PDB file of C-alpha atoms in Angstrom:
ATOM      1  CA  UNK A   1       4.576   0.195  19.354  1.00 87.00           C
ATOM      2  CA  UNK A   2       3.605   2.579  22.173  1.00 86.00           C
ATOM      3  CA  UNK A   3       6.843   4.529  21.691  1.00 86.00           C
ATOM      4  CA  UNK A   4       6.307   4.571  17.925  1.00 89.00           C
ATOM      5  CA  UNK A   5       2.777   5.958  18.289  1.00 87.00           C
ATOM      6  CA  UNK A   6       4.035   8.592  20.710  1.00 88.00           C
ATOM      7  CA  UNK A   7       6.422   9.808  17.996  1.00 88.00           C
ATOM      8  CA  UNK A   8       3.823   9.671  15.205  1.00 87.00           C
ATOM      9  CA  UNK A   9       1.941  12.754  13.944  1.00 84.00           C
ATOM     10  CA  UNK A  10      -1.118  13.448  16.096  1.00 81.00           C
ATOM     11  CA  UNK A  11      -4.478  12.816  14.480  1.00 79.00           C
ATOM     12  CA  UNK A  12      -7.915  13.520  15.851  1.00 78.00           C
ATOM     13  CA  UNK A  13     -10.444  10.711  15.671  1.00 74.00           C
ATOM     14  CA  UNK A  14     -13.289  11.933  13.494  1.00 78.00           C
ATOM     15  CA  UNK A  15     -16.510  10.278  12.278  1.00 78.00           C
ATOM     16  CA  UNK A  16     -16.012   8.714   8.875  1.00 80.00           C
ATOM     17  CA  UNK A  17     -18.037  10.265   6.021  1.00 85.00           C
ATOM     18  CA  UNK A  18     -20.800   8.318   4.378  1.00 87.00           C
ATOM     19  CA  UNK A  19     -19.981   6.436   1.220  1.00 93.00           C
ATOM     20  CA  UNK A  20     -21.055   8.453  -1.834  1.00 93.00           C
ATOM     21  CA  UNK A  21     -23.713   6.864  -4.019  1.00 93.00           C
ATOM     22  CA  UNK A  22     -21.511   7.214  -7.071  1.00 94.00           C
ATOM     23  CA  UNK A  23     -19.385   4.365  -5.686  1.00 96.00           C
ATOM     24  CA  UNK A  24     -22.338   1.956  -5.425  1.00 95.00           C
ATOM     25  CA  UNK A  25     -22.589  -0.979  -5.288  1.00 96.00           C
ATOM     26  CA  UNK A  26     -20.501  -1.558  -2.171  1.00 97.00           C
ATOM     27  CA  UNK A  27     -20.637  -3.532   1.055  1.00 97.00           C
ATOM     28  CA  UNK A  28     -19.380  -2.508   4.488  1.00 96.00           C
ATOM     29  CA  UNK A  29     -17.586  -5.339   6.271  1.00 96.00           C
ATOM     30  CA  UNK A  30     -15.642  -6.183   9.412  1.00 97.00           C
ATOM     31  CA  UNK A  31     -12.222  -7.794   8.889  1.00 97.00           C
ATOM     32  CA  UNK A  32     -11.134 -10.088  11.741  1.00 96.00           C
ATOM     33  CA  UNK A  33      -7.735  -9.485  13.345  1.00 93.00           C
ATOM     34  CA  UNK A  34      -5.417 -12.097  14.762  1.00 87.00           C
ATOM     35  CA  UNK A  35      -3.277  -9.465  16.426  1.00 85.00           C
ATOM     36  CA  UNK A  36      -5.030  -6.773  18.427  1.00 79.00           C
ATOM     37  CA  UNK A  37      -8.532  -6.298  19.788  1.00 85.00           C
ATOM     38  CA  UNK A  38     -11.627  -5.694  17.725  1.00 92.00           C
ATOM     39  CA  UNK A  39     -11.970  -5.812  13.956  1.00 96.00           C
ATOM     40  CA  UNK A  40     -10.976  -3.637  11.012  1.00 97.00           C
ATOM     41  CA  UNK A  41     -13.753  -1.611   9.364  1.00 96.00           C
ATOM     42  CA  UNK A  42     -13.687  -2.242   5.623  1.00 97.00           C
ATOM     43  CA  UNK A  43     -15.613  -1.699   2.389  1.00 98.00           C
ATOM     44  CA  UNK A  44     -15.850  -4.087  -0.551  1.00 98.00           C
ATOM     45  CA  UNK A  45     -16.306  -2.711  -4.074  1.00 98.00           C
ATOM     46  CA  UNK A  46     -17.073  -5.472  -6.614  1.00 98.00           C
ATOM     47  CA  UNK A  47     -15.600  -5.319 -10.094  1.00 97.00           C
ATOM     48  CA  UNK A  48     -17.646  -4.459 -13.140  1.00 95.00           C
ATOM     49  CA  UNK A  49     -18.237  -7.462 -15.372  1.00 91.00           C
ATOM     50  CA  UNK A  50     -15.994 -10.521 -15.182  1.00 93.00           C
ATOM     51  CA  UNK A  51     -13.343  -9.985 -12.467  1.00 96.00           C
ATOM     52  CA  UNK A  52      -9.675 -10.389 -13.324  1.00 96.00           C
ATOM     53  CA  UNK A  53      -8.161  -9.639  -9.919  1.00 98.00           C
ATOM     54  CA  UNK A  54      -8.555  -7.926  -6.557  1.00 98.00           C
ATOM     55  CA  UNK A  55      -6.726  -4.927  -5.108  1.00 98.00           C
ATOM     56  CA  UNK A  56      -6.163  -3.962  -1.482  1.00 98.00           C
ATOM     57  CA  UNK A  57      -6.109  -0.165  -1.073  1.00 98.00           C
ATOM     58  CA  UNK A  58      -4.061   1.083   1.909  1.00 98.00           C
ATOM     59  CA  UNK A  59      -4.760   4.615   3.104  1.00 98.00           C
ATOM     60  CA  UNK A  60      -2.237   7.258   4.262  1.00 97.00           C
ATOM     61  CA  UNK A  61      -1.913   8.679   7.778  1.00 95.00           C
ATOM     62  CA  UNK A  62      -4.923  10.979   7.503  1.00 94.00           C
ATOM     63  CA  UNK A  63      -7.981  11.332   9.730  1.00 91.00           C
ATOM     64  CA  UNK A  64     -10.332  10.147   6.968  1.00 92.00           C
ATOM     65  CA  UNK A  65      -8.867   6.639   6.882  1.00 94.00           C
ATOM     66  CA  UNK A  66     -10.298   4.522   4.066  1.00 96.00           C
ATOM     67  CA  UNK A  67     -12.569   7.412   3.031  1.00 96.00           C
ATOM     68  CA  UNK A  68      -9.435   8.919   1.474  1.00 97.00           C
ATOM     69  CA  UNK A  69     -10.124   6.662  -1.517  1.00 97.00           C
ATOM     70  CA  UNK A  70     -13.613   8.044  -2.108  1.00 96.00           C
ATOM     71  CA  UNK A  71     -11.973  10.759  -4.228  1.00 94.00           C
ATOM     72  CA  UNK A  72      -9.506  10.867  -7.144  1.00 94.00           C
ATOM     73  CA  UNK A  73     -11.020   7.973  -9.116  1.00 96.00           C
ATOM     74  CA  UNK A  74      -8.845   5.046  -8.020  1.00 98.00           C
ATOM     75  CA  UNK A  75     -11.783   2.813  -7.074  1.00 98.00           C
ATOM     76  CA  UNK A  76     -13.771   3.608 -10.213  1.00 97.00           C
ATOM     77  CA  UNK A  77     -10.786   2.905 -12.463  1.00 98.00           C
ATOM     78  CA  UNK A  78     -10.022  -0.395 -10.751  1.00 98.00           C
ATOM     79  CA  UNK A  79     -13.605  -1.627 -11.025  1.00 98.00           C
ATOM     80  CA  UNK A  80     -13.896  -0.581 -14.652  1.00 97.00           C
ATOM     81  CA  UNK A  81     -10.692  -2.519 -15.397  1.00 97.00           C
ATOM     82  CA  UNK A  82     -12.148  -5.669 -13.796  1.00 97.00           C
ATOM     83  CA  UNK A  83     -10.718  -5.512 -10.287  1.00 98.00           C
ATOM     84  CA  UNK A  84     -12.491  -5.959  -6.993  1.00 98.00           C
ATOM     85  CA  UNK A  85     -11.320  -3.335  -4.485  1.00 98.00           C
ATOM     86  CA  UNK A  86     -11.107  -3.563  -0.703  1.00 98.00           C
ATOM     87  CA  UNK A  87     -10.480  -0.568   1.542  1.00 98.00           C
ATOM     88  CA  UNK A  88     -10.122  -0.712   5.317  1.00 97.00           C
ATOM     89  CA  UNK A  89      -9.236   1.486   8.273  1.00 96.00           C
ATOM     90  CA  UNK A  90      -5.986   0.784  10.070  1.00 96.00           C
ATOM     91  CA  UNK A  91      -6.204   0.246  13.811  1.00 94.00           C
ATOM     92  CA  UNK A  92      -7.237   3.453  15.564  1.00 91.00           C
ATOM     93  CA  UNK A  93      -8.916   4.911  12.453  1.00 92.00           C
ATOM     94  CA  UNK A  94     -12.658   5.039  11.874  1.00 91.00           C
ATOM     95  CA  UNK A  95     -14.498   2.127  13.455  1.00 90.00           C
ATOM     96  CA  UNK A  96     -11.483  -0.181  13.555  1.00 94.00           C
ATOM     97  CA  UNK A  97     -10.172  -1.511  16.836  1.00 92.00           C
ATOM     98  CA  UNK A  98      -7.266   0.211  18.601  1.00 91.00           C
ATOM     99  CA  UNK A  99      -3.681  -0.309  17.405  1.00 90.00           C
ATOM    100  CA  UNK A 100      -1.489  -2.587  19.487  1.00 85.00           C
ATOM    101  CA  UNK A 101       1.042  -4.137  17.133  1.00 92.00           C
ATOM    102  CA  UNK A 102       2.814  -2.590  14.177  1.00 95.00           C
ATOM    103  CA  UNK A 103       0.350  -1.886  11.372  1.00 96.00           C
ATOM    104  CA  UNK A 104       1.773  -4.579   9.099  1.00 97.00           C
ATOM    105  CA  UNK A 105      -0.396  -7.003  11.084  1.00 96.00           C
ATOM    106  CA  UNK A 106      -3.475  -5.100   9.897  1.00 97.00           C
ATOM    107  CA  UNK A 107      -2.260  -5.354   6.302  1.00 98.00           C
ATOM    108  CA  UNK A 108      -1.732  -9.069   6.804  1.00 97.00           C
ATOM    109  CA  UNK A 109      -5.263  -9.532   8.151  1.00 97.00           C
ATOM    110  CA  UNK A 110      -6.781  -7.546   5.268  1.00 98.00           C
ATOM    111  CA  UNK A 111      -4.834  -9.543   2.676  1.00 97.00           C
ATOM    112  CA  UNK A 112      -6.021 -12.822   4.133  1.00 97.00           C
ATOM    113  CA  UNK A 113      -9.590 -11.540   4.125  1.00 97.00           C
ATOM    114  CA  UNK A 114      -9.220 -10.357   0.527  1.00 98.00           C
ATOM    115  CA  UNK A 115      -7.928 -13.761  -0.527  1.00 96.00           C
ATOM    116  CA  UNK A 116     -10.883 -15.476   1.126  1.00 95.00           C
ATOM    117  CA  UNK A 117     -13.249 -13.070  -0.602  1.00 95.00           C
ATOM    118  CA  UNK A 118     -11.593 -13.104  -4.046  1.00 96.00           C
ATOM    119  CA  UNK A 119     -10.747 -16.797  -4.235  1.00 93.00           C
ATOM    120  CA  UNK A 120      -8.156 -17.687  -6.883  1.00 92.00           C
ATOM    121  CA  UNK A 121      -7.999 -14.226  -8.440  1.00 97.00           C
ATOM    122  CA  UNK A 122      -4.594 -12.494  -8.515  1.00 97.00           C
ATOM    123  CA  UNK A 123      -4.116 -10.122  -5.585  1.00 98.00           C
ATOM    124  CA  UNK A 124      -2.507  -6.693  -5.794  1.00 98.00           C
ATOM    125  CA  UNK A 125      -1.667  -3.946  -3.317  1.00 98.00           C
ATOM    126  CA  UNK A 126      -2.042  -0.207  -3.880  1.00 98.00           C
ATOM    127  CA  UNK A 127      -0.578   1.671  -0.923  1.00 98.00           C
ATOM    128  CA  UNK A 128      -0.388   5.407  -0.364  1.00 98.00           C
ATOM    129  CA  UNK A 129       2.203   6.921   1.994  1.00 97.00           C
ATOM    130  CA  UNK A 130       1.941   5.169   5.394  1.00 97.00           C
ATOM    131  CA  UNK A 131      -0.360   2.543   3.885  1.00 98.00           C
ATOM    132  CA  UNK A 132       2.237   1.556   1.322  1.00 98.00           C
ATOM    133  CA  UNK A 133       4.950   1.702   3.954  1.00 98.00           C
ATOM    134  CA  UNK A 134       3.243  -0.907   6.149  1.00 98.00           C
ATOM    135  CA  UNK A 135       2.637  -3.211   3.198  1.00 98.00           C
ATOM    136  CA  UNK A 136       6.376  -3.768   2.741  1.00 98.00           C
ATOM    137  CA  UNK A 137       7.006  -5.976   5.806  1.00 97.00           C
ATOM    138  CA  UNK A 138       4.136  -8.228   4.705  1.00 97.00           C
ATOM    139  CA  UNK A 139       5.296  -8.410   1.090  1.00 98.00           C
ATOM    140  CA  UNK A 140       8.828  -9.291   2.204  1.00 97.00           C
ATOM    141  CA  UNK A 141       7.648 -12.367   4.103  1.00 95.00           C
ATOM    142  CA  UNK A 142       4.943 -13.667   1.746  1.00 91.00           C
ATOM    143  CA  UNK A 143       4.545 -14.619  -1.887  1.00 88.00           C
ATOM    144  CA  UNK A 144       0.788 -14.200  -2.034  1.00 90.00           C
ATOM    145  CA  UNK A 145       0.655 -10.869  -3.876  1.00 97.00           C
ATOM    146  CA  UNK A 146       1.121 -10.529  -7.629  1.00 97.00           C
ATOM    147  CA  UNK A 147       1.780  -6.797  -8.085  1.00 98.00           C
ATOM    148  CA  UNK A 148       2.114  -3.623  -6.067  1.00 98.00           C
ATOM    149  CA  UNK A 149       1.821   0.099  -6.695  1.00 98.00           C
ATOM    150  CA  UNK A 150       3.053   2.661  -4.165  1.00 98.00           C
ATOM    151  CA  UNK A 151       2.557   6.398  -3.878  1.00 98.00           C
ATOM    152  CA  UNK A 152       4.781   8.557  -1.660  1.00 98.00           C
ATOM    153  CA  UNK A 153       6.405   5.817   0.423  1.00 98.00           C
ATOM    154  CA  UNK A 154       9.322   6.742   2.689  1.00 97.00           C
ATOM    155  CA  UNK A 155      12.236   4.314   3.152  1.00 97.00           C
ATOM    156  CA  UNK A 156      11.934   4.827   6.919  1.00 96.00           C
ATOM    157  CA  UNK A 157       9.272   6.715   8.865  1.00 94.00           C
ATOM    158  CA  UNK A 158      11.880   7.974  11.325  1.00 94.00           C
ATOM    159  CA  UNK A 159      13.834   9.485   8.427  1.00 95.00           C
ATOM    160  CA  UNK A 160      10.648  11.144   7.192  1.00 94.00           C
ATOM    161  CA  UNK A 161       9.984  12.526  10.677  1.00 93.00           C
ATOM    162  CA  UNK A 162      13.618  13.675  10.985  1.00 93.00           C
ATOM    163  CA  UNK A 163      13.101  15.955   7.990  1.00 94.00           C
ATOM    164  CA  UNK A 164       9.511  16.999   8.623  1.00 93.00           C
ATOM    165  CA  UNK A 165       9.511  17.363  12.438  1.00 92.00           C
ATOM    166  CA  UNK A 166      13.092  18.212  13.454  1.00 93.00           C
ATOM    167  CA  UNK A 167      12.116  19.072  17.042  1.00 92.00           C
ATOM    168  CA  UNK A 168      11.651  15.367  17.685  1.00 92.00           C
ATOM    169  CA  UNK A 169      15.135  14.337  16.550  1.00 95.00           C
ATOM    170  CA  UNK A 170      16.381  13.463  20.061  1.00 95.00           C
ATOM    171  CA  UNK A 171      13.461  11.059  20.438  1.00 94.00           C
ATOM    172  CA  UNK A 172      14.045   9.477  17.022  1.00 93.00           C
ATOM    173  CA  UNK A 173      17.699   8.956  17.913  1.00 94.00           C
ATOM    174  CA  UNK A 174      16.740   7.453  21.263  1.00 94.00           C
ATOM    175  CA  UNK A 175      14.333   5.047  19.520  1.00 94.00           C
ATOM    176  CA  UNK A 176      17.119   3.925  17.206  1.00 95.00           C
ATOM    177  CA  UNK A 177      19.583   3.363  20.056  1.00 95.00           C
ATOM    178  CA  UNK A 178      17.226   1.784  22.598  1.00 94.00           C
ATOM    179  CA  UNK A 179      15.097  -0.290  20.203  1.00 94.00           C
ATOM    180  CA  UNK A 180      17.508  -1.370  17.443  1.00 95.00           C
ATOM    181  CA  UNK A 181      15.470  -4.449  16.415  1.00 95.00           C
ATOM    182  CA  UNK A 182      12.308  -2.385  15.994  1.00 94.00           C
ATOM    183  CA  UNK A 183      14.235   0.325  14.141  1.00 95.00           C
ATOM    184  CA  UNK A 184      15.660  -2.272  11.727  1.00 96.00           C
ATOM    185  CA  UNK A 185      12.200  -3.719  11.206  1.00 96.00           C
ATOM    186  CA  UNK A 186      10.924  -0.271  10.250  1.00 95.00           C
ATOM    187  CA  UNK A 187      13.599  -0.029   7.536  1.00 96.00           C
ATOM    188  CA  UNK A 188      11.593  -0.446   4.331  1.00 97.00           C
ATOM    189  CA  UNK A 189      14.725  -0.740   2.190  1.00 97.00           C
ATOM    190  CA  UNK A 190      15.364  -4.154   3.748  1.00 97.00           C
ATOM    191  CA  UNK A 191      11.830  -5.294   3.001  1.00 98.00           C
ATOM    192  CA  UNK A 192      11.777  -3.900  -0.536  1.00 98.00           C
ATOM    193  CA  UNK A 193      14.849  -5.949  -1.400  1.00 97.00           C
ATOM    194  CA  UNK A 194      13.148  -9.118  -0.112  1.00 96.00           C
ATOM    195  CA  UNK A 195       9.888  -8.862  -2.081  1.00 95.00           C
ATOM    196  CA  UNK A 196       9.059 -11.288  -4.901  1.00 92.00           C
ATOM    197  CA  UNK A 197       6.440  -9.418  -6.927  1.00 96.00           C
ATOM    198  CA  UNK A 198       5.656  -9.838 -10.571  1.00 96.00           C
ATOM    199  CA  UNK A 199       5.827  -6.051 -11.010  1.00 97.00           C
ATOM    200  CA  UNK A 200       6.077  -3.045  -8.700  1.00 98.00           C
ATOM    201  CA  UNK A 201       6.060   0.712  -9.256  1.00 98.00           C
ATOM    202  CA  UNK A 202       6.866   3.638  -6.960  1.00 98.00           C
ATOM    203  CA  UNK A 203       5.530   7.146  -7.553  1.00 98.00           C
ATOM    204  CA  UNK A 204       6.412  10.322  -5.662  1.00 98.00           C
ATOM    205  CA  UNK A 205       6.503  14.077  -6.120  1.00 97.00           C
ATOM    206  CA  UNK A 206       9.759  15.865  -6.831  1.00 96.00           C
ATOM    207  CA  UNK A 207       8.891  18.557  -4.261  1.00 96.00           C
ATOM    208  CA  UNK A 208       8.161  16.147  -1.405  1.00 96.00           C
ATOM    209  CA  UNK A 209      10.366  17.331   1.461  1.00 94.00           C
ATOM    210  CA  UNK A 210       9.987  14.119   3.436  1.00 95.00           C
ATOM    211  CA  UNK A 211      10.675  11.698   0.565  1.00 97.00           C
ATOM    212  CA  UNK A 212      13.569  12.671  -1.661  1.00 96.00           C
ATOM    213  CA  UNK A 213      13.645  11.613  -5.335  1.00 97.00           C
ATOM    214  CA  UNK A 214      16.699   9.462  -4.579  1.00 97.00           C
ATOM    215  CA  UNK A 215      14.647   7.621  -1.943  1.00 97.00           C
ATOM    216  CA  UNK A 216      12.034   6.649  -4.515  1.00 98.00           C
ATOM    217  CA  UNK A 217      14.686   5.611  -7.025  1.00 98.00           C
ATOM    218  CA  UNK A 218      16.410   3.463  -4.411  1.00 98.00           C
ATOM    219  CA  UNK A 219      13.238   1.653  -3.336  1.00 98.00           C
ATOM    220  CA  UNK A 220      12.389   0.883  -6.953  1.00 98.00           C
ATOM    221  CA  UNK A 221      15.913  -0.423  -7.567  1.00 98.00           C
ATOM    222  CA  UNK A 222      15.870  -2.639  -4.489  1.00 98.00           C
ATOM    223  CA  UNK A 223      12.432  -4.056  -5.347  1.00 98.00           C
ATOM    224  CA  UNK A 224      13.369  -4.574  -9.000  1.00 97.00           C
ATOM    225  CA  UNK A 225      10.609  -2.247 -10.172  1.00 97.00           C
ATOM    226  CA  UNK A 226       9.955   1.098 -11.846  1.00 98.00           C
ATOM    227  CA  UNK A 227       9.656   4.607 -10.461  1.00 97.00           C
ATOM    228  CA  UNK A 228       7.955   7.826 -11.562  1.00 97.00           C
ATOM    229  CA  UNK A 229       8.670  11.328 -10.276  1.00 97.00           C
ATOM    230  CA  UNK A 230       5.992  13.960 -10.821  1.00 97.00           C
ATOM    231  CA  UNK A 231       7.314  17.523 -11.220  1.00 96.00           C
ATOM    232  CA  UNK A 232       5.743  20.127  -8.958  1.00 96.00           C
ATOM    233  CA  UNK A 233       4.073  17.540  -6.735  1.00 97.00           C
ATOM    234  CA  UNK A 234       4.436  17.602  -2.957  1.00 96.00           C
ATOM    235  CA  UNK A 235       3.510  14.796  -0.568  1.00 96.00           C
ATOM    236  CA  UNK A 236       0.243  13.163  -1.680  1.00 96.00           C
ATOM    237  CA  UNK A 237       0.189  15.572  -4.607  1.00 96.00           C
ATOM    238  CA  UNK A 238       1.041  13.266  -7.512  1.00 97.00           C
ATOM    239  CA  UNK A 239      -2.536  12.002  -7.822  1.00 97.00           C
ATOM    240  CA  UNK A 240      -3.766  15.602  -7.871  1.00 96.00           C
ATOM    241  CA  UNK A 241      -1.398  16.856 -10.566  1.00 96.00           C
ATOM    242  CA  UNK A 242      -1.175  13.732 -12.713  1.00 96.00           C
ATOM    243  CA  UNK A 243      -4.191  11.656 -11.713  1.00 96.00           C
ATOM    244  CA  UNK A 244      -4.836   9.983 -15.069  1.00 96.00           C
ATOM    245  CA  UNK A 245      -1.198   9.053 -15.458  1.00 96.00           C
ATOM    246  CA  UNK A 246      -0.843   7.742 -11.898  1.00 97.00           C
ATOM    247  CA  UNK A 247      -3.934   5.547 -12.284  1.00 98.00           C
ATOM    248  CA  UNK A 248      -2.690   4.371 -15.671  1.00 97.00           C
ATOM    249  CA  UNK A 249       0.640   3.415 -14.131  1.00 97.00           C
ATOM    250  CA  UNK A 250      -1.108   1.366 -11.460  1.00 98.00           C
ATOM    251  CA  UNK A 251      -3.247  -0.555 -13.952  1.00 98.00           C
ATOM    252  CA  UNK A 252      -0.244  -1.103 -16.197  1.00 98.00           C
ATOM    253  CA  UNK A 253       1.759  -2.418 -13.208  1.00 98.00           C
ATOM    254  CA  UNK A 254      -0.946  -4.893 -12.243  1.00 98.00           C
ATOM    255  CA  UNK A 255      -1.301  -6.143 -15.809  1.00 97.00           C
ATOM    256  CA  UNK A 256       2.466  -6.616 -16.185  1.00 97.00           C
ATOM    257  CA  UNK A 257       2.538  -8.505 -12.888  1.00 97.00           C
ATOM    258  CA  UNK A 258      -0.226 -10.847 -14.033  1.00 96.00           C
ATOM    259  CA  UNK A 259       1.488 -11.481 -17.353  1.00 94.00           C
ATOM    260  CA  UNK A 260       4.694 -12.416 -15.559  1.00 90.00           C
ATOM    261  CA  UNK A 261       3.144 -14.708 -12.960  1.00 78.00           C
ATOM    262  CA  UNK A 262       0.323 -16.445 -14.822  1.00 72.00           C
ATOM    263  CA  UNK A 263       1.802 -19.917 -14.413  1.00 46.00           C
ATOM    264  CA  UNK A 264       3.314 -19.396 -10.968  1.00 51.00           C
ATOM    265  CA  UNK A 265       1.901 -21.025  -7.865  1.00 47.00           C
ATOM    266  CA  UNK A 266       2.938 -18.817  -4.936  1.00 45.00           C
ATOM    267  CA  UNK A 267       3.490 -20.245  -1.489  1.00 45.00           C
ATOM    268  CA  UNK A 268       3.205 -17.930   1.469  1.00 40.00           C
ATOM    269  CA  UNK A 269       6.115 -18.094   3.890  1.00 40.00           C
ATOM    270  CA  UNK A 270       5.893 -17.869   7.636  1.00 38.00           C
ATOM    271  CA  UNK A 271       7.186 -14.614   9.115  1.00 39.00           C
ATOM    272  CA  UNK A 272       9.528 -16.560  11.431  1.00 41.00           C
ATOM    273  CA  UNK A 273      12.597 -15.473   9.521  1.00 41.00           C
ATOM    274  CA  UNK A 274      11.614 -11.795   9.348  1.00 40.00           C
ATOM    275  CA  UNK A 275      13.112  -8.988  11.393  1.00 43.00           C
ATOM    276  CA  UNK A 276       9.842  -8.328  13.194  1.00 40.00           C
ATOM    277  CA  UNK A 277      10.199  -7.855  16.955  1.00 40.00           C
ATOM    278  CA  UNK A 278       7.196 -10.154  17.531  1.00 41.00           C
ATOM    279  CA  UNK A 279       8.681 -13.141  15.704  1.00 30.00           C
ATOM    280  CA  UNK A 280       6.819 -15.648  17.827  1.00 31.00           C
ATOM    281  CA  UNK A 281       3.428 -14.402  16.597  1.00 33.00           C
ATOM    282  CA  UNK A 282       1.805 -16.839  14.136  1.00 31.00           C
ATOM    283  CA  UNK A 283       1.293 -15.675  10.588  1.00 32.00           C
ATOM    284  CA  UNK A 284      -2.253 -15.263   9.358  1.00 32.00           C
ATOM    285  CA  UNK A 285      -1.162 -15.892   5.760  1.00 34.00           C
ATOM    286  CA  UNK A 286      -2.194 -19.002   3.833  1.00 35.00           C
ATOM    287  CA  UNK A 287      -0.971 -20.643   0.676  1.00 34.00           C
ATOM    288  CA  UNK A 288      -3.245 -20.447  -2.339  1.00 30.00           C
ATOM    289  CA  UNK A 289      -3.237 -20.966  -6.089  1.00 30.00           C
ATOM    290  CA  UNK A 290      -3.919 -18.287  -8.654  1.00 31.00           C
ATOM    291  CA  UNK A 291      -5.758 -19.267 -11.802  1.00 33.00           C
ATOM    292  CA  UNK A 292      -4.771 -17.729 -15.174  1.00 30.00           C
ATOM    293  CA  UNK A 293      -7.137 -15.005 -16.309  1.00 31.00           C
ATOM    294  CA  UNK A 294      -7.555 -13.296 -19.680  1.00 32.00           C
ATOM    295  CA  UNK A 295      -5.824  -9.938 -19.755  1.00 32.00           C
ATOM    296  CA  UNK A 296      -7.284  -6.715 -21.085  1.00 33.00           C
ATOM    297  CA  UNK A 297      -6.537  -5.862 -24.668  1.00 35.00           C
ATOM    298  CA  UNK A 298      -6.366  -2.575 -26.467  1.00 33.00           C
ATOM    299  CA  UNK A 299     -10.122  -2.106 -26.126  1.00 36.00           C
ATOM    300  CA  UNK A 300     -10.168  -2.819 -22.404  1.00 41.00           C
ATOM    301  CA  UNK A 301     -10.104  -0.145 -19.727  1.00 43.00           C
ATOM    302  CA  UNK A 302      -6.561  -1.192 -18.832  1.00 45.00           C
ATOM    303  CA  UNK A 303      -5.577  -0.890 -22.465  1.00 47.00           C
ATOM    304  CA  UNK A 304      -6.950   2.651 -22.675  1.00 50.00           C
ATOM    305  CA  UNK A 305      -5.017   3.664 -19.544  1.00 46.00           C
ATOM    306  CA  UNK A 306      -1.890   2.056 -21.020  1.00 44.00           C
ATOM    307  CA  UNK A 307      -2.216   4.123 -24.199  1.00 47.00           C
ATOM    308  CA  UNK A 308      -2.300   7.277 -22.069  1.00 46.00           C
ATOM    309  CA  UNK A 309       0.763   6.027 -20.217  1.00 42.00           C
ATOM    310  CA  UNK A 310       2.688   5.531 -23.448  1.00 43.00           C
ATOM    311  CA  UNK A 311       2.008   9.119 -24.506  1.00 43.00           C
ATOM    312  CA  UNK A 312       5.019  11.466 -24.263  1.00 39.00           C
ATOM    313  CA  UNK A 313       5.282  13.252 -20.932  1.00 44.00           C
ATOM    314  CA  UNK A 314       7.613  15.321 -18.841  1.00 44.00           C
ATOM    315  CA  UNK A 315       7.684  13.022 -15.814  1.00 53.00           C
ATOM    316  CA  UNK A 316      10.892  11.213 -14.911  1.00 68.00           C
ATOM    317  CA  UNK A 317      10.430   7.490 -15.392  1.00 74.00           C
ATOM    318  CA  UNK A 318      12.464   4.351 -15.048  1.00 78.00           C
TER     319      UNK A 318
END
């Protein structure tokens, strides 16, 4: 992990901005960690009306941490569609404790906390860039998540760095040779193929230099999901150029996942069989039952987003 952080893009630690009043009501929380010191700073946004599910939002590798989701309308759309939303800062961001293990352990802790908070509601993951990347190892070793939506996720962070920061290529090669187990664990293609989600969608921009269109297509194929390529969009640009459509895709993905898994009782597996270097670490996941919930119809918020999604567009879809 120390070597990985040394090769990661440098970020300054900055004070997190205050939550805007337009996102009220909300509650700031501390998520306990089983791996690493301290807690994870988090914010809970309750759903409007009767809840139908809960979504864990995973931020990209940006100094703002979970405050990244204060903009672009993801939280508002989720709440209006009946979903609780939980955001948190990965280790080293905001007021969260320092990172010590790979960040999938933070995702695992947040998912367990979300389950405890949401009860029997279906759980979903919405990960952006690095946030979505670190969700994959957790999703490959558990069955506790119903659906997932990913924006701008690289198949391997070392491959992304190879293209975006070529001066570090000797170090990336050394990491691969000297730490082969860790390098294999960081291979998201392996994890994507091992997920068991009701529905999953990958979105990326066609002009993203670090994540090629074929990378997004491959991840979607391995996970058995859909993909969407936004013309003219660079990294983290899809939500800016096609925000309504991206949000509509996410809500549509979650609804399809719930429809497919209504009668399924998932059982979370132990990570003992995973490729994680720290295999001896106990899993913080727990088995739980999901209760069937009524889905949104044509008059629901999800239905309105779905109608926008069905409208003709110029984006590549599969």
